[in-house]
PDB file of C-alpha atoms in Angstrom:
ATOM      1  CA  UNK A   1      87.265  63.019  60.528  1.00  0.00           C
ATOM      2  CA  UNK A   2      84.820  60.272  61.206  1.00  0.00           C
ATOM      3  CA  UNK A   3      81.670  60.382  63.301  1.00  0.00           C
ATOM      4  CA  UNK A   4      82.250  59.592  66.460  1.00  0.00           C
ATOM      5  CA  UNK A   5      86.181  59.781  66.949  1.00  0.00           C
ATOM      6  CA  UNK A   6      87.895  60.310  69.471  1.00  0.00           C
ATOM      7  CA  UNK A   7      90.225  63.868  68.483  1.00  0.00           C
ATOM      8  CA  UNK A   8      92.993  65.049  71.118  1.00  0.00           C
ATOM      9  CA  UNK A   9      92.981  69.002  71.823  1.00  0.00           C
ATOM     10  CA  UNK A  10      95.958  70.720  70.170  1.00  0.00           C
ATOM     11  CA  UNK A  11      98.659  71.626  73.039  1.00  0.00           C
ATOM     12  CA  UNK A  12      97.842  75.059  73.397  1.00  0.00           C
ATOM     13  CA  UNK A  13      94.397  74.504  73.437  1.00  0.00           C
ATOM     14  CA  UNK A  14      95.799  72.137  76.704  1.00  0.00           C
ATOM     15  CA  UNK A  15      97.578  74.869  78.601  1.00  0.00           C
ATOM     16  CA  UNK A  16      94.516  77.653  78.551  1.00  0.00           C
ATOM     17  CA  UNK A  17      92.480  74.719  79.943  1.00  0.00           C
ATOM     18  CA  UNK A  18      94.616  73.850  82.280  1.00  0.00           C
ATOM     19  CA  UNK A  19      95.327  77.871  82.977  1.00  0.00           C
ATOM     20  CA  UNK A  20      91.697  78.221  83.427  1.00  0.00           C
ATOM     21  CA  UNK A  21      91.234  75.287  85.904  1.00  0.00           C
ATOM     22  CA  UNK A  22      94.277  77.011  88.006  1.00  0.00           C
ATOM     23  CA  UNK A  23      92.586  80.574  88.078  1.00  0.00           C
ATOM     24  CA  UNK A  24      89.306  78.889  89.039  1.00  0.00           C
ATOM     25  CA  UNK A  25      89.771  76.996  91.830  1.00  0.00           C
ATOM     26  CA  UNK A  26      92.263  79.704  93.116  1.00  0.00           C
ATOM     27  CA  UNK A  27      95.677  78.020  92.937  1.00  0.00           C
ATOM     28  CA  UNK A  28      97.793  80.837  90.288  1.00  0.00           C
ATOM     29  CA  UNK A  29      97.605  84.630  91.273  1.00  0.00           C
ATOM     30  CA  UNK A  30      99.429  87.370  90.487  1.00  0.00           C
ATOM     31  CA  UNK A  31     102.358  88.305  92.776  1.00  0.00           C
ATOM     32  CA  UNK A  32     104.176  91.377  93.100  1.00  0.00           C
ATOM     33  CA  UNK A  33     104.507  92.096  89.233  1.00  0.00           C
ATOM     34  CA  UNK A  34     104.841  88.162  88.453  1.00  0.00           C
ATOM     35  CA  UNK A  35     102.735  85.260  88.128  1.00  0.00           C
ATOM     36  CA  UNK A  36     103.030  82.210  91.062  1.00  0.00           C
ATOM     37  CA  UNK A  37     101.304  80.544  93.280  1.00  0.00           C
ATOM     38  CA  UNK A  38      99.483  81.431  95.858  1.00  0.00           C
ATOM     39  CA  UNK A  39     101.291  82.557  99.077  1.00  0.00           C
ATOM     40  CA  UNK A  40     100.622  80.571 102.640  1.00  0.00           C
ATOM     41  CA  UNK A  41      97.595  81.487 104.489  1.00  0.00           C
ATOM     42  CA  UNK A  42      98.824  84.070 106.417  1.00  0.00           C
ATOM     43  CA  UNK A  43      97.158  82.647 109.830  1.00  0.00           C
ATOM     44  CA  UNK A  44      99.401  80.222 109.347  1.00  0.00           C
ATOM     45  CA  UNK A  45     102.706  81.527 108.624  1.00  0.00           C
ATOM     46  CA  UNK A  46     102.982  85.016 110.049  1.00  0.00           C
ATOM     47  CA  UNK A  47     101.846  87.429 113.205  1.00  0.00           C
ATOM     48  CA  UNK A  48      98.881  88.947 112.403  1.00  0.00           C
ATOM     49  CA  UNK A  49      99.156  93.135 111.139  1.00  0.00           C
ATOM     50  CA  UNK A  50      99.996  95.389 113.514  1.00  0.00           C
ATOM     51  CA  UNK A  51      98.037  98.537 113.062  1.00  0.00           C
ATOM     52  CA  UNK A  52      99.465 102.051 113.899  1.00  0.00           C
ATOM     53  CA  UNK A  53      97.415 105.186 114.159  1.00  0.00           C
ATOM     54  CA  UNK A  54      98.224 108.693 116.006  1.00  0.00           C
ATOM     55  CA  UNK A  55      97.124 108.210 119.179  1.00  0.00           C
ATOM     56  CA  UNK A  56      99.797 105.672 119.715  1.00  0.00           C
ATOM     57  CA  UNK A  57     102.887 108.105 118.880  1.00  0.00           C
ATOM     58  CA  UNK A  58     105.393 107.788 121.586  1.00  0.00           C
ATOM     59  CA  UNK A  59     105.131 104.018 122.116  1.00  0.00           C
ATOM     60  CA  UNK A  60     107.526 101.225 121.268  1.00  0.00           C
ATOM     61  CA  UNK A  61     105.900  98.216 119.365  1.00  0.00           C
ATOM     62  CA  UNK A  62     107.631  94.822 119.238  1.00  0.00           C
ATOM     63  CA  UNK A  63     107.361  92.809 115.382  1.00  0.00           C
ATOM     64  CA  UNK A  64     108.410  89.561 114.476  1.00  0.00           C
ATOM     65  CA  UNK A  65     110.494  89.008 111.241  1.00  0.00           C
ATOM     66  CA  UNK A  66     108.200  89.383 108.040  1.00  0.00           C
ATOM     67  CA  UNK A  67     105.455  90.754 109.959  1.00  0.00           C
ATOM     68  CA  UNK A  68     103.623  93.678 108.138  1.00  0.00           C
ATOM     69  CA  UNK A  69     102.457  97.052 109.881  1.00  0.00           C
ATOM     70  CA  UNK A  70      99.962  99.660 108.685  1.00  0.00           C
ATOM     71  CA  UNK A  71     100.066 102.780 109.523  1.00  0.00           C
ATOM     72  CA  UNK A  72      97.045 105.040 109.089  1.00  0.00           C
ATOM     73  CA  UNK A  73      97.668 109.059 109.993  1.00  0.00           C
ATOM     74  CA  UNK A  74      94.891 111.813 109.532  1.00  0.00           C
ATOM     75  CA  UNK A  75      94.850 113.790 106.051  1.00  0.00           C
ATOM     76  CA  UNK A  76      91.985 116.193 104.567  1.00  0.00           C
ATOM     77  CA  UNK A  77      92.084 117.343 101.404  1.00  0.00           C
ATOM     78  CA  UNK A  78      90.005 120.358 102.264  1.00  0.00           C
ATOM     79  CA  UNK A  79      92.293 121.682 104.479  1.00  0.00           C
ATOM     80  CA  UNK A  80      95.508 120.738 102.761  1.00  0.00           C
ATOM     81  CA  UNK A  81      96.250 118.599 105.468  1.00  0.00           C
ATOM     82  CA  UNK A  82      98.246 115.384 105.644  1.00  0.00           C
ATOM     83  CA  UNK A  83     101.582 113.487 106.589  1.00  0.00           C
ATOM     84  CA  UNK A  84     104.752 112.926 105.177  1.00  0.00           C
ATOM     85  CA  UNK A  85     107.022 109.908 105.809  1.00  0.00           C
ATOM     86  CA  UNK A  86     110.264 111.526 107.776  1.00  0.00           C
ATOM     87  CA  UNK A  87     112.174 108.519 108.558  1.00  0.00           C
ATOM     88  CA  UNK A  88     111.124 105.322 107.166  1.00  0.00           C
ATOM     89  CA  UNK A  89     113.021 103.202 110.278  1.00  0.00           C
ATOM     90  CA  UNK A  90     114.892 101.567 107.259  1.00  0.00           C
ATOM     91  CA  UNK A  91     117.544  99.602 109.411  1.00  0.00           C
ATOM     92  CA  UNK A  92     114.416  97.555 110.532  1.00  0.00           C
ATOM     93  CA  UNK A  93     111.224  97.925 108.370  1.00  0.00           C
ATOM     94  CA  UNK A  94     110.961  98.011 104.415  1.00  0.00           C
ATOM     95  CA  UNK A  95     108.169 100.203 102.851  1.00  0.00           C
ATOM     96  CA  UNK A  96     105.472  98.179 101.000  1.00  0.00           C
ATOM     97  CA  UNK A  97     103.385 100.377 100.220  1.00  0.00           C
ATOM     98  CA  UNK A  98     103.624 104.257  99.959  1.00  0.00           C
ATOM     99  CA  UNK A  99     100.567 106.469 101.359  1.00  0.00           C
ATOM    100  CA  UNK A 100      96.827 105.610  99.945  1.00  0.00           C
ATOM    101  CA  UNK A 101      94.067 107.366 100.335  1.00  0.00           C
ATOM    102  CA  UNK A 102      91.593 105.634 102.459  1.00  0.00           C
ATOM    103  CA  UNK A 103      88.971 107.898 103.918  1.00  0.00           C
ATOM    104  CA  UNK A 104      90.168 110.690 106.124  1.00  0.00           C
ATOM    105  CA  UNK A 105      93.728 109.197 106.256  1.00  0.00           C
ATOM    106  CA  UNK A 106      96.489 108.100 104.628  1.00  0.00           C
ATOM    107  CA  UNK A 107      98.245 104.646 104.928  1.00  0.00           C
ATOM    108  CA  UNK A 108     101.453 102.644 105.237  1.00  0.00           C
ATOM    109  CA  UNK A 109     101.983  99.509 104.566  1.00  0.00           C
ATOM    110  CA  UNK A 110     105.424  98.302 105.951  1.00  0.00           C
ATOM    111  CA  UNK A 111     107.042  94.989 106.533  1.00  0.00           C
ATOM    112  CA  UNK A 112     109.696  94.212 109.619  1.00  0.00           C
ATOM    113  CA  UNK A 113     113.011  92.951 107.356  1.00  0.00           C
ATOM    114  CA  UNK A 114     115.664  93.022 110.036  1.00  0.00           C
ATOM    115  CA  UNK A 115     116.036  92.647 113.516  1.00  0.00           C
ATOM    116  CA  UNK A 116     117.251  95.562 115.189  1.00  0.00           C
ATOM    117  CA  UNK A 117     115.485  98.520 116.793  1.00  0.00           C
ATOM    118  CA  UNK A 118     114.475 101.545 114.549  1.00  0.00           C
ATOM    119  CA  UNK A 119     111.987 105.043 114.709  1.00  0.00           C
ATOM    120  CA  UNK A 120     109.571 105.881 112.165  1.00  0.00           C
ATOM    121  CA  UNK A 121     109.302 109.412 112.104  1.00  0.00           C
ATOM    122  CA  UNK A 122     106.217 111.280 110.646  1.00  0.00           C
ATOM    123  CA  UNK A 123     105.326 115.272 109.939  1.00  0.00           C
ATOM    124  CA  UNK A 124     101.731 116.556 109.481  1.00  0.00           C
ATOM    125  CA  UNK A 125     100.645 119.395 108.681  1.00  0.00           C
ATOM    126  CA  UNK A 126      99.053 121.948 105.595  1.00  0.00           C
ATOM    127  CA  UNK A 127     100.305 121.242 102.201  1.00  0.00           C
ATOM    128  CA  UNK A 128     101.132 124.842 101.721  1.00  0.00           C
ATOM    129  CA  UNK A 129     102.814 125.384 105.492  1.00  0.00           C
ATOM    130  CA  UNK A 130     106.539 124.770 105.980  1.00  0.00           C
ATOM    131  CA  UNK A 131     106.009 124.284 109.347  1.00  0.00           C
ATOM    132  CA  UNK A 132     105.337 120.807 111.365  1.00  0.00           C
ATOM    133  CA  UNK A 133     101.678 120.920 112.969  1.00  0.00           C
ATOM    134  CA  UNK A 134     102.455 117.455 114.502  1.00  0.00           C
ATOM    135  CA  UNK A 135     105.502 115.275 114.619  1.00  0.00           C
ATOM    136  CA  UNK A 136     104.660 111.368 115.069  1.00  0.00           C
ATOM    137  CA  UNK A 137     107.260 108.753 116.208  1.00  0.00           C
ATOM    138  CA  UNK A 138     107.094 105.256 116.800  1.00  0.00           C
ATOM    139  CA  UNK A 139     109.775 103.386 118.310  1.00  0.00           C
ATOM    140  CA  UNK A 140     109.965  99.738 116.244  1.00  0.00           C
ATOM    141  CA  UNK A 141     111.684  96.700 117.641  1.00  0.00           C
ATOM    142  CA  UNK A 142     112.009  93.666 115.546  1.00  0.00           C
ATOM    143  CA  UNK A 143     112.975  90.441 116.134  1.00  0.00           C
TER     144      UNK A 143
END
């Protein structure tokens, strides 16, 4: 090769760059087990996440369509103690994401997929005792 001439990259030298440029300044992600594009900011295209925690068993909350919910219930792993999804409210909601340890709790990640009107139904209690310390319900209404 001459001094001073001009070479083009080889094509997959081509696609890393422009792989590299996309990663970056942000615009390729991973999604759900497959590469794509970012999603919309979600200020912008959905309700913000509705967050469920004990004290609010009983109630009836009202979700639009795609909106997510989290719901955090108490667990210690001292004690044994901790919850167990009953009734997932499947002819409204669609579980994201099953229980993770955060803290003291454990939590939910759900996502309202139909309209209709649904309960999600929780037990608590020691790992090693048959019998329900607490039963949690929350009455969900989507839209």
């Amino acid at each position: 090769m001459k001094p001073g001439a001009i070479t083009r990259p080889t094509p997959p030298r081509v696609a890393w760059a422009v792989l590299g440029v996309l990663i970056a300044l942000g615009g390729w992600r991973w999604v759900g087990g497959r590469e794509g594009p970012p999603s919309p900011s979600p200020a912008a295209s959905a309700p913000p996440v509705m967050e469920l925690q004990a004290d609010d068993d009983g109630r009836e909350f009202h979700l639009h369509a795609g909106q997510w919910l989290a719901v955090r219930l108490p667990a210690s792993s001292a004690a044994g103690y901790r919850c167990w999804l009953q009734d997932p409210a499947a002819a409204v909601l669609e579980v994201e994401q099953d229980p993770a340890r955060i803290g003291g709790s454990h939590a939910w990640m759900f996502r309202s997929a139909r309209a209709g009107v649904g309960a999600l139904r929780f037990e608590c209690h020691p790992e090693l005792s048959g019998e329900p310390v607490r039963r949690i319900t929350f009455r969900i209404r989507s839209d």
